[in-house]
Coordinates of N, CA and C in Angstrom, one line a residue:
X7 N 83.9 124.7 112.1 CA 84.5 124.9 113.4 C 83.4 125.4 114.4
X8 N 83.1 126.4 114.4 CA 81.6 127.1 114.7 C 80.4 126.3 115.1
X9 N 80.1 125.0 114.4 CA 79.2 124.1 114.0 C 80.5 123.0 115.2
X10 N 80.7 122.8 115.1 CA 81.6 122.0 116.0 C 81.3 122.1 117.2
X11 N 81.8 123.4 117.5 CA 81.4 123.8 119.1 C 80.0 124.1 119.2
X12 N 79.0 123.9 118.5 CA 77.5 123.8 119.0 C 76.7 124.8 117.9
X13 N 77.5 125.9 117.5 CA 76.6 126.9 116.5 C 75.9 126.1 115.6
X14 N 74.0 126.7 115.9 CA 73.4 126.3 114.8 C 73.7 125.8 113.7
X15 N 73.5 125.7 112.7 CA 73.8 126.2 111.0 C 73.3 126.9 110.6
X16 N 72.1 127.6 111.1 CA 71.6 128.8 110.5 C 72.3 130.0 111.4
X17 N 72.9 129.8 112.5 CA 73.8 131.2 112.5 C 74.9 131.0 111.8
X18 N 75.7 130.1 111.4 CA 76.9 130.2 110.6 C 76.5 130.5 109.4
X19 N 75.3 130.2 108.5 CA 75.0 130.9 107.3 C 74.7 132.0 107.6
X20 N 74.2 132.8 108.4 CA 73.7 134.1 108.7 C 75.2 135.1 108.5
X21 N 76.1 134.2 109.4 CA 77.8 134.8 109.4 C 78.1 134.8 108.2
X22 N 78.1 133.5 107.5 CA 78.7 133.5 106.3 C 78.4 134.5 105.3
X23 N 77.2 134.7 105.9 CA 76.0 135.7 104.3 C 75.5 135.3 103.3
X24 N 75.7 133.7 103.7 CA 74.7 132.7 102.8 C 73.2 132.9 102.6
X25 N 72.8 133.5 101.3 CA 71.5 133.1 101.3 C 70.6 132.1 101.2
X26 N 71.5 130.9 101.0 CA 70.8 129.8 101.3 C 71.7 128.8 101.4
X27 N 71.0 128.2 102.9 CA 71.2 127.2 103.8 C 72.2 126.3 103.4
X28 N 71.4 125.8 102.1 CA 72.3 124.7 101.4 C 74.1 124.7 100.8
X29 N 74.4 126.0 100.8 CA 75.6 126.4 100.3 C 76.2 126.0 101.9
X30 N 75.7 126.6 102.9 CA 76.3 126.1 104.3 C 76.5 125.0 104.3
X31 N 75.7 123.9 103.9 CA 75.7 122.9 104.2 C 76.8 121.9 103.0
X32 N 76.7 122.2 102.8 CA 78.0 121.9 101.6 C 79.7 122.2 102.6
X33 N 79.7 123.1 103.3 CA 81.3 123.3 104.0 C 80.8 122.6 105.2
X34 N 79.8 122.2 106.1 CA 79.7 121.4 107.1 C 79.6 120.0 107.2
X35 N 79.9 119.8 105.5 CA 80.5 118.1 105.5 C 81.7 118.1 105.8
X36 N 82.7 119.4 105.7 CA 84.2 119.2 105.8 C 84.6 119.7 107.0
X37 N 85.5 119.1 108.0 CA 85.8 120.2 109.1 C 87.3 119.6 109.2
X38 N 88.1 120.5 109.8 CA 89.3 120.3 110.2 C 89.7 119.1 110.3
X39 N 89.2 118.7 111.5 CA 89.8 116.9 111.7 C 89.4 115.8 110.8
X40 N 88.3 116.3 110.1 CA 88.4 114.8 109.3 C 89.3 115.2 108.4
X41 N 89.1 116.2 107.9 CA 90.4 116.3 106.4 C 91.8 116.4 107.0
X42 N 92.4 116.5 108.3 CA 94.0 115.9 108.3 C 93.7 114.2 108.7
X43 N 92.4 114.2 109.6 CA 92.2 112.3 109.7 C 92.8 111.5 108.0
X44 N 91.8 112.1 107.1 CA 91.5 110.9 105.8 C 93.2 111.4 105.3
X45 N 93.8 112.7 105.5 CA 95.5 112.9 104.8 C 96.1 112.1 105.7
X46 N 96.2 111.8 107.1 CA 97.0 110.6 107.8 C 97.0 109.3 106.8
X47 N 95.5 108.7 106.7 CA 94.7 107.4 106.5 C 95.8 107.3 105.0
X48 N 95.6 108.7 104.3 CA 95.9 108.2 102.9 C 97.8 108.5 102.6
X49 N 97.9 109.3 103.0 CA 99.5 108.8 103.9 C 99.9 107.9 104.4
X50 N 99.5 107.1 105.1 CA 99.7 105.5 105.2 C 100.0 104.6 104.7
X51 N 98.7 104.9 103.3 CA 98.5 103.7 102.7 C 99.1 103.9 101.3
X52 N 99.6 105.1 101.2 CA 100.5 104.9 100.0 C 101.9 104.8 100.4
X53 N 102.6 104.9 101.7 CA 103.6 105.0 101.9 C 104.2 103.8 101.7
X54 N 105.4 103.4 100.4 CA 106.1 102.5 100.2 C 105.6 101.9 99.0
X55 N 104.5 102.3 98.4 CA 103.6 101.7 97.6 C 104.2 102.0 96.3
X56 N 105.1 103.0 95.9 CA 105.9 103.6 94.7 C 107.6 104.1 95.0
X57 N 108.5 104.0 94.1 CA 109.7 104.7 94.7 C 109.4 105.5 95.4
X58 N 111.0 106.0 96.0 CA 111.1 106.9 97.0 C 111.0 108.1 96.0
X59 N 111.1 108.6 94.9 CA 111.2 109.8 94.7 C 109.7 110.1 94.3
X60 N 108.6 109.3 93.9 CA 107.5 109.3 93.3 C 106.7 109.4 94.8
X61 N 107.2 108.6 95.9 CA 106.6 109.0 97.2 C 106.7 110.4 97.8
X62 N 108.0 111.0 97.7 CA 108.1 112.3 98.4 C 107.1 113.3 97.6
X63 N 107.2 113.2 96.1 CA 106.2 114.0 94.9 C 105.1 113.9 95.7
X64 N 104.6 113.0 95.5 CA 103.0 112.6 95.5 C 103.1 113.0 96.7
X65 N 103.8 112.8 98.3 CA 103.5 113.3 99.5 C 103.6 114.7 99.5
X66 N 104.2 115.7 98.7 CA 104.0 117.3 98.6 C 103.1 117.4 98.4
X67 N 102.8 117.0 97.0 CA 101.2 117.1 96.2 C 100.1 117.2 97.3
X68 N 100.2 116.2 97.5 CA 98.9 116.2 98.6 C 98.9 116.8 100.1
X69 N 100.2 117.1 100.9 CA 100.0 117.7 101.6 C 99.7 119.4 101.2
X70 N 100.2 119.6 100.1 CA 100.3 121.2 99.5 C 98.1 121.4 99.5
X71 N 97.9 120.4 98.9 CA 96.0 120.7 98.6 C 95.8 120.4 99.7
X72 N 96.2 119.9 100.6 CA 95.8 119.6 102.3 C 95.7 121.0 103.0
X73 N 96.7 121.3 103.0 CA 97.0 122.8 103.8 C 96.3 123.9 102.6
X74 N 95.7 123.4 101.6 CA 95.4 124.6 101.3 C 93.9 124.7 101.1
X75 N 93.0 123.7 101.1 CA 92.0 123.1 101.9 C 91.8 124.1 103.4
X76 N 92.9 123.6 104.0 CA 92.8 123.8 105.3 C 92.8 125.1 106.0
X77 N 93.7 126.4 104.8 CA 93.5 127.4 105.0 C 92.0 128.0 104.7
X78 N 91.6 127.4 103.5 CA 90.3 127.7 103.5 C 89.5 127.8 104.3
X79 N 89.4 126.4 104.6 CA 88.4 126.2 105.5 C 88.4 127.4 107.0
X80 N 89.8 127.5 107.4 CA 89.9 128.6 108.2 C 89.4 129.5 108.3
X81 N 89.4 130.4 107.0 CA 88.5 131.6 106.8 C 86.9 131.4 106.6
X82 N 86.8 130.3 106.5 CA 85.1 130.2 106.4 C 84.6 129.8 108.0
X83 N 85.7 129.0 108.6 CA 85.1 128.6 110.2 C 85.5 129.7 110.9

């Protein structure tokens, strides 16, 4: 998030209390919008693809690691 709006990476590792860079760089592949972007994309494309009750499953499933992804990510941006 931080890195979003313009922050270095070496001040977000500094915040984070990463000793090294590379651990930063590893969470600045992931940001908010692309991980609900690729859960739309892949909500899409399974939708209809299996019964209705195997669709609703599988759509908790993945919204549940979505949001919980997403809380993560919160506390680190």
């Amino acid at each position: 998030m931080a890195m979003n709006q313009g922050m270095p990476i070496e001040s977000v590792s500094s915040i984070l209390g990463h000793s090294n860079i590379k651990t930063t760089q590893i969470y600045a592949k992931i940001t908010l919008k692309k991980l609900n972007d690729d859960f739309l994309r892949l909500e899409q494309g399974l939708n209809g693809k299996f019964s209705k009750s195997v669709d609703k499953r599988l759509h908790y499933f993945i919204k549940k690691r979505i949001l919980s992804a997403l809380h993560l990510l919160t506390k680190i941006c």
